[in-house]
Short mmCIF file of C-alpha atoms and ligand atoms in Angstrom, two decimals:
data_model
loop_
_atom_site.label_atom_id
_atom_site.label_comp_id
_atom_site.label_asym_id
_atom_site.label_seq_id
_atom_site.Cartn_x
_atom_site.Cartn_y
_atom_site.Cartn_z
CA MET Y 8 -2.53 15.49 -11.48
CA PRO Y 9 0.02 14.85 -14.26
CA GLY Y 10 0.87 11.28 -13.60
CA ILE Y 11 -2.57 9.96 -13.61
CA MET Y 12 -3.42 11.96 -16.69
CA ALA Y 13 -0.37 10.46 -18.48
CA LEU Y 14 -1.25 7.02 -17.32
CA ARG Y 15 -4.70 7.46 -18.63
CA LYS Y 16 -3.51 8.53 -22.03
CA ARG Y 17 -1.09 5.83 -22.38
CA ALA Y 18 -3.55 3.01 -21.37
CA VAL Y 19 -6.77 4.22 -22.60
CA ASP Y 20 -6.56 2.38 -25.98
CA ASP Y 21 -5.70 -0.99 -24.34
CA LYS Y 22 -8.53 -0.92 -21.81
CA PRO Y 23 -6.64 -2.99 -19.29
CA LEU Y 24 -9.42 -2.96 -16.73
CA LYS Y 25 -12.05 -4.33 -19.12
CA GLY Y 26 -14.27 -6.63 -17.00
CA ALA Y 27 -13.03 -5.15 -13.66
CA LYS Y 28 -15.95 -4.18 -11.33
CA ILE Y 29 -14.38 -2.40 -8.64
CA VAL Y 30 -15.87 -1.53 -5.17
CA GLY Y 31 -13.94 1.58 -4.00
CA CYS Y 32 -13.82 3.00 -0.55
CA THR Y 33 -11.46 5.97 -0.20
CA HIS Y 34 -11.54 9.60 0.81
CA ILE Y 35 -13.84 11.40 -1.70
CA ASN Y 36 -12.41 14.45 -3.08
CA ALA Y 37 -11.71 16.04 -6.39
CA GLN Y 38 -8.62 14.12 -6.87
CA THR Y 39 -10.46 10.72 -6.17
CA ALA Y 40 -12.95 11.77 -8.97
CA VAL Y 41 -9.99 11.87 -11.37
CA LEU Y 42 -8.84 8.48 -10.27
CA ILE Y 43 -12.37 6.97 -10.78
CA GLU Y 44 -12.56 8.59 -14.10
CA THR Y 45 -9.27 7.08 -15.09
CA LEU Y 46 -10.38 3.54 -13.88
CA VAL Y 47 -13.57 3.86 -15.88
CA GLU Y 48 -11.61 5.04 -19.02
CA LEU Y 49 -9.30 1.98 -18.46
CA GLY Y 50 -12.36 -0.12 -18.77
CA ALA Y 51 -13.66 -0.69 -15.34
CA SER Y 52 -17.07 -0.23 -13.77
CA VAL Y 53 -17.06 1.15 -10.12
CA ARG Y 54 -19.26 1.82 -7.25
CA TRP Y 55 -17.66 4.01 -4.51
CA SER Y 56 -18.18 5.15 -0.88
CA ALA Y 57 -16.20 7.27 1.50
CA CYS Y 58 -13.69 5.77 3.93
CA ASN Y 59 -13.87 8.80 6.35
CA ILE Y 60 -16.89 10.85 7.05
CA PHE Y 61 -14.99 14.23 7.59
CA SER Y 62 -12.95 14.08 4.49
CA THR Y 63 -15.84 13.85 2.04
CA GLN Y 64 -16.14 16.85 -0.31
CA ASN Y 65 -19.88 16.83 -0.64
CA GLU Y 66 -20.02 18.64 -3.93
CA VAL Y 67 -17.80 15.86 -5.38
CA ALA Y 68 -19.97 13.21 -3.86
CA CYS Y 69 -23.01 14.80 -5.40
CA SER Y 70 -21.44 15.08 -8.90
CA PHE Y 71 -20.56 11.37 -8.50
CA GLY Y 72 -24.19 10.67 -7.84
CA ARG Y 73 -25.28 12.31 -10.99
CA SER Y 74 -22.75 10.66 -13.19
CA LEU Y 75 -23.26 7.39 -14.83
CA PHE Y 76 -20.79 5.23 -13.06
CA VAL Y 77 -20.99 5.75 -9.52
CA ILE Y 78 -24.31 5.33 -7.70
CA ALA Y 79 -23.21 4.35 -4.27
CA LEU Y 80 -23.95 7.68 -2.64
CA ASP Y 81 -27.49 8.23 -3.85
CA ASN Y 82 -28.87 8.74 -0.31
CA PRO Y 83 -28.41 10.15 2.34
CA PHE Y 84 -25.27 12.06 1.26
CA LEU Y 85 -27.01 13.66 -1.73
CA SER Y 86 -30.16 14.49 -0.17
CA SER Y 87 -28.49 16.52 2.48
CA PRO Y 88 -24.94 17.37 1.66
CA GLY Y 89 -22.84 18.64 4.50
CA VAL Y 90 -25.37 17.08 7.15
CA VAL Y 91 -24.48 13.39 6.91
CA LYS Y 92 -21.74 12.90 9.39
CA SER Y 93 -22.59 9.78 11.44
CA GLU Y 94 -21.11 6.34 11.58
CA GLU Y 95 -24.50 4.78 10.64
CA ASP Y 96 -24.53 6.74 7.25
CA PHE Y 97 -21.00 5.91 6.80
CA TRP Y 98 -21.72 2.10 6.96
CA TRP Y 99 -24.83 2.61 4.96
CA CYS Y 100 -22.92 3.95 2.20
CA ILE Y 101 -20.35 1.26 2.09
CA ASP Y 102 -23.01 -1.47 2.30
CA LYS Y 103 -24.80 0.26 -0.73
CA SER Y 104 -21.74 0.33 -2.76
CA ILE Y 105 -21.05 -3.37 -2.17
CA ASN Y 106 -24.60 -4.75 -2.52
CA ALA Y 107 -26.16 -3.82 -5.81
CA GLU Y 108 -28.59 -5.50 -8.04
CA ASN Y 109 -27.24 -7.02 -11.16
CA TRP Y 110 -23.78 -6.06 -10.32
CA GLN Y 111 -21.21 -8.43 -8.79
CA PRO Y 112 -17.90 -6.90 -7.79
CA ASN Y 113 -14.57 -8.64 -8.52
CA MET Y 114 -12.00 -6.25 -7.01
CA ILE Y 115 -11.87 -3.98 -3.98
CA LEU Y 116 -9.84 -0.73 -3.83
CA ASP Y 117 -9.79 0.10 -0.09
CA ASP Y 118 -8.40 2.70 2.15
CA GLY Y 119 -8.45 1.48 5.79
CA GLY Y 120 -10.05 -1.92 5.09
CA ASP Y 121 -13.69 -1.15 5.89
CA ALA Y 122 -15.10 -2.31 2.50
CA THR Y 123 -13.08 -5.51 2.75
CA HIS Y 124 -14.31 -6.27 6.22
CA LEU Y 125 -17.88 -5.46 5.58
CA MET Y 126 -17.94 -7.59 2.49
CA LEU Y 127 -16.08 -10.36 4.29
CA LYS Y 128 -18.47 -10.28 7.26
CA LYS Y 129 -21.86 -9.69 5.58
CA TYR Y 130 -21.43 -10.92 2.10
CA SER Y 131 -19.11 -13.81 2.38
CA ALA Y 132 -20.26 -15.55 -0.86
CA MET Y 133 -19.50 -12.37 -2.76
CA PHE Y 134 -16.11 -12.06 -1.00
CA LYS Y 135 -15.20 -15.32 -2.33
CA MET Y 136 -15.76 -14.23 -5.94
CA ILE Y 137 -13.26 -11.23 -5.53
CA LYS Y 138 -10.19 -11.60 -7.58
CA GLY Y 139 -7.96 -8.94 -5.85
CA ILE Y 140 -7.78 -6.38 -3.18
CA CYS Y 141 -5.80 -3.12 -3.57
CA GLU Y 142 -5.27 -1.57 0.01
CA GLU Y 143 -3.79 1.85 0.39
CA SER Y 144 -3.33 2.54 4.17
CA VAL Y 145 -1.05 1.30 6.83
CA THR Y 146 -4.04 0.62 9.04
CA GLY Y 147 -5.75 -1.43 6.22
CA VAL Y 148 -2.79 -3.47 5.49
CA HIS Y 149 -2.42 -4.24 9.17
CA ARG Y 150 -5.89 -5.55 9.09
CA LEU Y 151 -5.21 -7.62 6.07
CA TYR Y 152 -2.22 -9.24 7.69
CA GLN Y 153 -4.34 -10.01 10.66
CA LEU Y 154 -7.07 -11.65 8.46
CA SER Y 155 -4.24 -13.52 6.64
CA LYS Y 156 -2.78 -14.77 9.92
CA ALA Y 157 -6.27 -16.00 10.95
CA GLY Y 158 -6.41 -17.82 7.57
CA LYS Y 159 -9.58 -15.75 6.58
CA LEU Y 160 -8.04 -13.94 3.60
CA THR Y 161 -8.92 -16.08 0.67
CA VAL Y 162 -8.11 -13.47 -1.96
CA PRO Y 163 -4.81 -12.07 -3.25
CA ALA Y 164 -4.18 -8.67 -1.79
CA MET Y 165 -1.83 -5.85 -2.64
CA ASN Y 166 -0.32 -3.29 -0.53
CA VAL Y 167 -0.23 0.17 -2.12
CA ASN Y 168 1.41 1.51 1.04
CA ASP Y 169 4.44 -0.52 0.48
CA SER Y 170 5.16 1.17 -2.71
CA VAL Y 171 8.01 3.81 -2.22
CA THR Y 172 6.35 6.38 -4.21
CA LYS Y 173 3.19 6.19 -2.02
CA THR Y 174 4.88 6.37 1.38
CA MET Y 175 7.39 9.04 0.28
CA PHE Y 176 4.75 11.29 -0.95
CA ASP Y 177 1.55 10.59 0.76
CA ASN Y 178 2.85 9.82 4.03
CA LEU Y 179 6.02 11.98 4.30
CA TYR Y 180 6.00 14.97 1.95
CA SER Y 181 2.18 15.52 1.99
CA CYS Y 182 1.85 15.30 5.68
CA ARG Y 183 4.95 17.61 6.14
CA GLU Y 184 2.95 20.29 4.36
CA SER Y 185 -0.67 19.46 5.47
CA ILE Y 186 -0.05 19.36 9.15
CA ILE Y 187 0.84 22.94 9.24
CA ASP Y 188 -2.06 23.93 6.84
CA SER Y 189 -4.56 22.03 8.86
CA LEU Y 190 -3.62 23.44 12.34
CA LYS Y 191 -3.42 27.02 10.86
CA ARG Y 192 -6.89 26.77 9.28
CA ALA Y 193 -8.43 25.18 12.35
CA THR Y 194 -6.79 27.33 15.08
CA ASP Y 195 -4.77 30.19 13.62
CA VAL Y 196 -1.98 28.96 16.11
CA MET Y 197 1.50 30.58 16.02
CA PHE Y 198 4.06 27.84 15.94
CA GLY Y 199 7.40 29.42 17.03
CA GLY Y 200 8.28 28.42 20.52
CA LYS Y 201 5.52 25.86 20.95
CA GLN Y 202 6.14 22.56 22.59
CA VAL Y 203 4.70 19.80 20.44
CA VAL Y 204 4.64 16.07 20.99
CA VAL Y 205 4.38 13.71 17.93
CA CYS Y 206 3.33 10.23 18.87
CA GLY Y 207 4.95 7.78 16.31
CA TYR Y 208 8.16 8.51 14.19
CA GLY Y 209 7.15 6.54 10.93
CA GLU Y 210 6.77 8.30 7.72
CA VAL Y 211 3.81 10.55 8.86
CA GLY Y 212 5.40 11.45 12.08
CA LYS Y 213 8.77 12.28 10.27
CA GLY Y 214 6.87 14.61 7.89
CA CYS Y 215 5.06 16.32 10.73
CA CYS Y 216 8.23 16.86 12.79
CA GLN Y 217 10.22 18.23 10.01
CA ALA Y 218 7.57 20.88 9.37
CA LEU Y 219 7.00 21.75 12.99
CA LYS Y 220 10.71 22.05 13.77
CA GLY Y 221 11.26 24.30 10.77
CA LEU Y 222 8.67 26.77 12.14
CA GLY Y 223 10.52 26.96 15.62
CA CYS Y 224 8.58 24.40 17.65
CA THR Y 225 10.30 22.33 20.31
CA VAL Y 226 9.45 18.80 19.24
CA TYR Y 227 9.27 15.64 21.26
CA ILE Y 228 8.65 12.16 20.09
CA THR Y 229 7.08 9.01 21.59
CA GLU Y 230 8.04 5.78 19.92
CA VAL Y 231 7.65 1.98 20.76
CA ASP Y 232 10.19 0.90 18.02
CA PRO Y 233 13.90 1.40 19.02
CA ILE Y 234 14.88 2.03 15.46
CA CYS Y 235 12.41 4.84 14.83
CA ALA Y 236 13.31 6.18 18.32
CA LEU Y 237 16.98 6.25 17.37
CA GLN Y 238 16.30 7.79 14.07
CA ALA Y 239 14.34 10.56 15.89
CA CYS Y 240 17.32 11.08 18.19
CA MET Y 241 19.80 11.28 15.32
CA ASP Y 242 17.32 13.88 13.77
CA GLY Y 243 17.64 16.08 16.76
CA TYR Y 244 14.40 15.19 18.74
CA ARG Y 245 13.95 14.34 22.31
CA VAL Y 246 12.32 10.97 22.65
CA ILE Y 247 10.27 10.68 25.84
CA LYS Y 248 7.18 8.96 27.30
CA LEU Y 249 4.02 10.84 26.84
CA SER Y 250 3.45 11.08 30.59
CA GLU Y 251 6.82 12.91 31.08
CA VAL Y 252 5.80 16.03 29.13
CA ILE Y 253 2.12 15.92 28.95
CA ARG Y 254 1.66 18.74 31.40
CA GLN Y 255 3.72 21.25 29.38
CA VAL Y 256 2.59 20.36 25.84
CA ASP Y 257 0.92 22.93 23.51
CA ILE Y 258 0.07 20.64 20.63
CA LEU Y 259 -0.27 16.85 20.77
CA ILE Y 260 -0.25 14.97 17.42
CA THR Y 261 -0.77 11.34 16.93
CA ALA Y 262 0.61 9.37 13.98
CA THR Y 263 0.92 5.76 14.97
CA GLY Y 264 -2.02 3.85 13.27
CA ASN Y 265 -2.53 2.51 16.75
CA LYS Y 266 -5.31 2.79 19.36
CA ASN Y 267 -5.70 4.56 22.68
CA VAL Y 268 -2.21 6.39 22.34
CA VAL Y 269 -3.67 9.38 24.00
CA THR Y 270 -6.02 8.63 26.92
CA ARG Y 271 -8.46 10.50 29.10
CA GLU Y 272 -5.75 10.33 31.80
CA HIS Y 273 -3.25 12.10 29.46
CA MET Y 274 -5.90 14.77 28.58
CA ASP Y 275 -6.83 15.30 32.19
CA LYS Y 276 -3.25 16.41 32.79
CA MET Y 277 -2.96 18.76 29.67
CA LYS Y 278 -2.79 22.50 30.22
CA ASN Y 279 -5.47 24.98 29.36
CA GLY Y 280 -5.67 25.74 25.50
CA ALA Y 281 -3.67 22.74 24.39
CA ILE Y 282 -4.51 21.27 20.92
CA VAL Y 283 -5.01 17.53 20.37
CA CYS Y 284 -5.26 16.09 16.85
CA ASN Y 285 -4.57 12.97 14.98
CA MET Y 286 -2.75 12.49 11.63
CA GLY Y 287 -3.13 8.71 11.57
CA HIS Y 288 -5.82 6.94 9.52
CA SER Y 289 -8.28 5.74 12.14
CA ASN Y 290 -10.07 7.60 14.84
CA THR Y 291 -8.78 5.32 17.46
CA GLU Y 292 -5.48 6.88 18.36
CA ILE Y 293 -7.13 9.46 20.67
CA ASP Y 294 -9.64 7.99 23.08
CA VAL Y 295 -12.33 10.51 22.14
CA ASN Y 296 -15.03 8.45 23.83
CA SER Y 297 -13.46 8.88 27.11
CA LEU Y 298 -14.11 12.65 26.66
CA ARG Y 299 -17.94 12.13 26.28
CA THR Y 300 -18.61 11.99 30.05
CA PRO Y 301 -21.19 14.09 32.11
CA ASP Y 302 -18.40 16.16 33.80
CA LEU Y 303 -17.08 17.53 30.48
CA THR Y 304 -18.84 19.97 28.14
CA TRP Y 305 -18.31 19.95 24.44
CA GLU Y 306 -18.46 23.35 22.69
CA LYS Y 307 -18.42 23.42 18.86
CA VAL Y 308 -16.38 26.44 17.91
CA ARG Y 309 -16.60 25.84 14.18
CA SER Y 310 -16.62 22.94 11.89
CA GLN Y 311 -14.11 20.26 12.83
CA VAL Y 312 -13.08 22.32 16.00
CA ASP Y 313 -14.39 21.35 19.43
CA HIS Y 314 -13.50 22.80 22.74
CA ILE Y 315 -13.65 20.38 25.70
CA LEU Y 316 -14.32 22.02 28.98
CA TRP Y 317 -13.20 20.54 32.25
CA PRO Y 318 -15.08 21.49 35.49
CA ASP Y 319 -12.29 23.90 36.59
CA GLY Y 320 -12.60 25.92 33.35
CA LYS Y 321 -9.69 24.28 31.53
CA ARG Y 322 -10.35 23.74 27.83
CA ILE Y 323 -8.65 21.57 25.28
CA ILE Y 324 -9.05 21.96 21.72
CA LEU Y 325 -9.83 18.73 19.75
CA LEU Y 326 -9.67 18.77 16.11
CA ALA Y 327 -11.86 16.61 13.74
CA GLU Y 328 -13.07 14.72 16.72
CA GLY Y 329 -9.85 12.74 16.56
CA ARG Y 330 -10.10 11.69 12.92
CA LEU Y 331 -7.40 12.46 10.65
CA VAL Y 332 -6.79 16.28 10.75
CA ASN Y 333 -5.37 17.00 7.46
CA LEU Y 334 -8.01 15.41 5.30
CA SER Y 335 -10.73 17.03 7.60
CA CYS Y 336 -9.29 20.42 8.06
CA SER Y 337 -7.35 21.06 4.92
CA SER Y 338 -6.82 19.34 1.66
CA VAL Y 339 -4.06 17.11 0.12
CA PRO Y 340 -2.14 18.63 -2.85
CA SER Y 341 -3.35 17.10 -6.17
CA PHE Y 342 0.25 16.27 -7.07
CA VAL Y 343 0.50 13.95 -4.03
CA VAL Y 344 -2.81 12.29 -4.89
CA SER Y 345 -1.76 11.94 -8.52
CA ILE Y 346 1.25 9.87 -7.28
CA THR Y 347 -0.78 7.55 -5.02
CA SER Y 348 -3.59 7.15 -7.72
CA CYS Y 349 -1.06 6.22 -10.12
CA SER Y 350 0.30 3.44 -7.87
CA GLN Y 351 -3.32 2.34 -7.48
CA GLY Y 352 -4.04 2.57 -11.20
CA THR Y 353 -0.85 0.94 -12.28
CA ILE Y 354 -1.24 -1.72 -9.76
CA PHE Y 355 -4.68 -2.44 -11.07
CA LYS Y 356 -3.34 -2.39 -14.59
CA LEU Y 357 -0.50 -4.75 -13.85
CA PHE Y 358 -2.83 -6.83 -11.59
CA SER Y 359 -5.27 -7.29 -14.24
CA PHE Y 360 -2.56 -8.15 -16.61
CA LEU Y 361 -1.16 -10.85 -14.23
CA LEU Y 362 -4.30 -11.85 -12.64
CA SER Y 363 -4.73 -15.33 -14.16
CA SER Y 364 -1.13 -16.28 -13.32
CA LEU Y 365 -1.43 -14.93 -9.73
CA ARG Y 366 -4.60 -16.67 -9.24
CA ARG Y 367 -3.14 -19.84 -10.49
CA ALA Y 368 -0.13 -19.36 -8.15
CA TYR Y 369 -2.62 -18.78 -5.26
CA ASP Y 370 -4.53 -21.92 -5.99
CA ASN Y 371 -1.27 -23.94 -6.01
CA PHE Y 372 0.07 -22.35 -2.92
CA LYS Y 373 -3.22 -22.91 -0.98
CA VAL Y 374 -2.63 -26.56 -1.47
CA PHE Y 375 0.85 -25.99 -0.09
CA ILE Y 376 -0.38 -24.12 2.90
CA SER Y 377 -3.00 -26.59 3.92
CA ALA Y 378 -0.45 -29.43 3.61
CA LYS Y 379 2.48 -27.79 5.34
CA ALA Y 380 2.09 -24.58 7.39
CA ARG Y 381 -1.26 -23.20 8.02
CA ASN Y 382 -0.03 -19.98 9.49
CA THR Y 383 1.92 -19.05 6.40
CA THR Y 384 -0.26 -17.16 4.18
CA LEU Y 385 -0.67 -16.54 0.61
CA THR Y 386 -0.67 -12.83 1.11
CA THR Y 387 2.73 -12.90 2.72
CA MET Y 388 3.98 -14.73 -0.28
CA PHE Y 389 2.48 -12.06 -2.54
CA TYR Y 390 3.99 -9.27 -0.53
CA GLY Y 391 7.29 -11.18 -0.44
CA THR Y 392 7.77 -12.07 -4.05
CA TYR Y 393 5.23 -11.58 -6.83
CA TYR Y 394 3.95 -8.37 -5.28
CA LYS Y 395 7.44 -6.88 -4.75
CA VAL Y 396 8.40 -7.31 -8.33
CA ILE Y 397 5.25 -5.74 -9.49
CA ILE Y 398 5.94 -2.82 -7.17
CA SER Y 399 9.41 -2.16 -8.24
CA ILE Y 400 8.34 -1.81 -11.68
CA SER Y 401 5.34 0.29 -10.87
CA ASP Y 402 7.17 2.63 -8.59
CA GLU Y 403 9.72 3.53 -11.23
CA TYR Y 404 6.93 3.89 -13.74
CA VAL Y 405 4.98 6.22 -11.43
CA ALA Y 406 7.99 8.34 -10.68
CA SER Y 407 8.85 8.65 -14.35
CA LEU Y 408 5.26 9.89 -15.10
CA HIS Y 409 5.82 12.83 -12.79
CA LEU Y 410 9.35 13.92 -13.78
CA PRO Y 411 8.35 15.94 -16.79
CA THR Y 412 6.43 18.28 -14.29
CA PHE Y 413 9.88 19.41 -13.07
CA ASP Y 414 11.52 19.37 -16.47
CA ALA Y 415 13.75 16.72 -14.82
CA HIS Y 416 16.14 14.78 -17.14
CA LEU Y 417 17.14 11.36 -16.22
CA THR Y 418 20.66 10.10 -16.83
CA GLU Y 419 20.87 6.88 -18.88
CA LEU Y 420 23.13 4.04 -17.84
CA THR Y 421 25.77 3.14 -20.41
CA ASP Y 422 25.97 -0.59 -21.50
CA ASP Y 423 29.13 -0.78 -19.61
CA GLN Y 424 27.66 0.78 -16.36
CA ALA Y 425 24.55 -1.38 -16.58
CA LYS Y 426 26.77 -4.45 -16.74
CA TYR Y 427 28.91 -3.26 -14.06
CA LEU Y 428 25.85 -2.88 -11.73
CA GLY Y 429 24.16 -5.96 -12.85
CA LEU Y 430 21.10 -4.07 -14.10
CA THR Y 431 19.11 -3.73 -17.47
CA LYS Y 432 19.20 -0.20 -18.75
CA ALA Y 433 15.41 0.23 -18.46
CA GLY Y 434 15.32 -0.77 -14.62
CA PRO Y 435 14.42 -1.75 -12.08
CA PHE Y 436 17.35 0.27 -10.82
CA LYS Y 437 17.28 -0.89 -7.21
CA PRO Y 438 16.72 -4.20 -5.29
CA ASN Y 439 13.34 -4.85 -3.74
CA TYR Y 440 14.68 -4.10 -0.24
CA TYR Y 441 15.75 -0.71 -1.12
CA ARG Y 442 13.75 2.22 0.48
N1 LIG I 14 -2.94 12.02 7.40
C1 LIG I 14 -2.58 11.38 6.21
O1 LIG I 14 -2.73 12.01 5.22
C2 LIG I 14 -1.88 9.98 6.20
C3 LIG I 14 -1.14 9.65 5.10
C4 LIG I 14 -0.43 8.46 5.01
C5 LIG I 14 -0.76 7.58 6.09
N2 LIG I 14 -1.61 7.87 7.17
C6 LIG I 14 -1.77 7.13 8.34
O2 LIG I 14 -0.92 7.52 9.34
C7 LIG I 14 -0.54 6.34 10.38
C8 LIG I 14 0.96 6.28 10.45
O3 LIG I 14 1.46 5.95 9.08
P1 LIG I 14 2.96 5.77 8.84
O4 LIG I 14 3.29 5.58 7.35
O5 LIG I 14 3.76 6.75 9.58
O6 LIG I 14 3.16 4.41 9.56
P2 LIG I 14 4.57 3.82 10.22
O7 LIG I 14 4.27 2.40 10.60
O8 LIG I 14 5.74 4.04 9.28
O9 LIG I 14 4.77 4.66 11.60
C9 LIG I 14 4.02 4.50 12.74
C10 LIG I 14 4.93 4.63 13.86
O10 LIG I 14 4.14 4.58 15.15
C11 LIG I 14 4.84 3.96 16.10
N3 LIG I 14 3.96 3.37 17.16
C12 LIG I 14 2.97 2.42 17.08
N4 LIG I 14 2.37 2.46 18.26
C13 LIG I 14 2.83 3.41 19.10
C14 LIG I 14 2.64 4.04 20.42
N5 LIG I 14 1.69 3.54 21.13
N6 LIG I 14 3.22 5.13 20.88
C15 LIG I 14 4.29 5.60 19.97
N7 LIG I 14 4.63 5.25 18.77
C16 LIG I 14 3.86 4.18 18.32
C17 LIG I 14 5.43 2.73 15.37
O11 LIG I 14 6.51 2.09 15.91
C18 LIG I 14 5.78 3.31 14.01
O12 LIG I 14 7.15 3.77 13.95
C19 LIG I 14 -1.20 5.27 9.65
O13 LIG I 14 -2.45 5.05 10.33
C20 LIG I 14 -1.59 5.55 8.29
O14 LIG I 14 -2.66 4.89 7.60
C21 LIG I 14 -2.16 9.21 7.30
#
């Protein structure tokens, strides 16, 4: 993880996170451990829990438990590593990471919005003391916007997913590699000639499609957004409704961040041996609950692989019970996590740096909201102005931390060129709307 190590080295003496008490809720793997160590080295104290039950590397969770700075997973993860896989334990861990004696969090680093929502719902007084939220996933950001619209988001929030480096690497390049890895590990499927449907042609969907097409699959796309649908057409894919091809599909992948994209009705029509999996954050995209009926039999073939048997003998292969397949059945490259972690790390660094002024701006703006437009929200303002400025600096910074890995040498603008483009020589090099 070259970038995060470089960041740590550069910032360790300044301790920019001194005083930050961070509740973290992310995937728990070796790379997360490096992020946590970095936050601690930069001065923060943290408590952490998992945002997904199948992506937790229990050996990492155990080592967290023994270390000095994370105590959120003291039980039941540690007493029975590999066994705890239930929703109940999942919420227990998040609750424990939030509610600790003699420890009052002032920041949340979330992936999917569960820690934010639990704190808001159960510990509303504590939530009021939070100075900032850093949210990583599309799904979590969507939930923040909903809260914001309802006037319930009283805390400045930052959207890591909006950073160019995060979406480029985590969503596009990483998923391009890990979709193949996870399907291979889970099923040993041969890709050439297979008919695949990818639901959603956003960053994740695009990555999956590129990889599958490269291996000789015939790829179909479903989309609700005409622009993404047009992009898919221009990239050479057929855009169809799921119902049009469902009977012939060999592999069905969801990547929408939405709910009930694949229903029982769809799965009833699928052919024998078809594979169903999800690359989106939440476990809502495939209606897995609709498969838990008395007429269907579940057969666990191996960890994260279930065969669902229909009364006529048809079987469908469901991966990771509809949770995100790449983090459940394979792993994400450290380089990718380094980039995302750096975005989180630098955001916190910049965030703490600017915290007092942002908070002031918030307080002023709140007055403005209540006086003028209740539906307009602070978060939108942060996303729209302050936040964007922070991100454009942070994106270029994060990218620059990773360039030495490739021995890449940047060209410097001449004074004349900088003037011609209306830029400063040190950047930012692109306008905020550039993607
Ligand atoms: N597996 C991973 O490692 C990983 C990495 C990053 C993000 N994610 C998650 O993947 C999901 C997608 O992320 P993204 O960056 O591609 O988001 P995105 O918003 O760019 O793309 C999602 C696309 O799905 C489309 N869509 C929504 N509802 C649909 C429906 N019912 N049918 C068909 N298409 C529909 C949207 O129009 C959009 O184009 C999110 O939940 C995100 O949190 C997963």
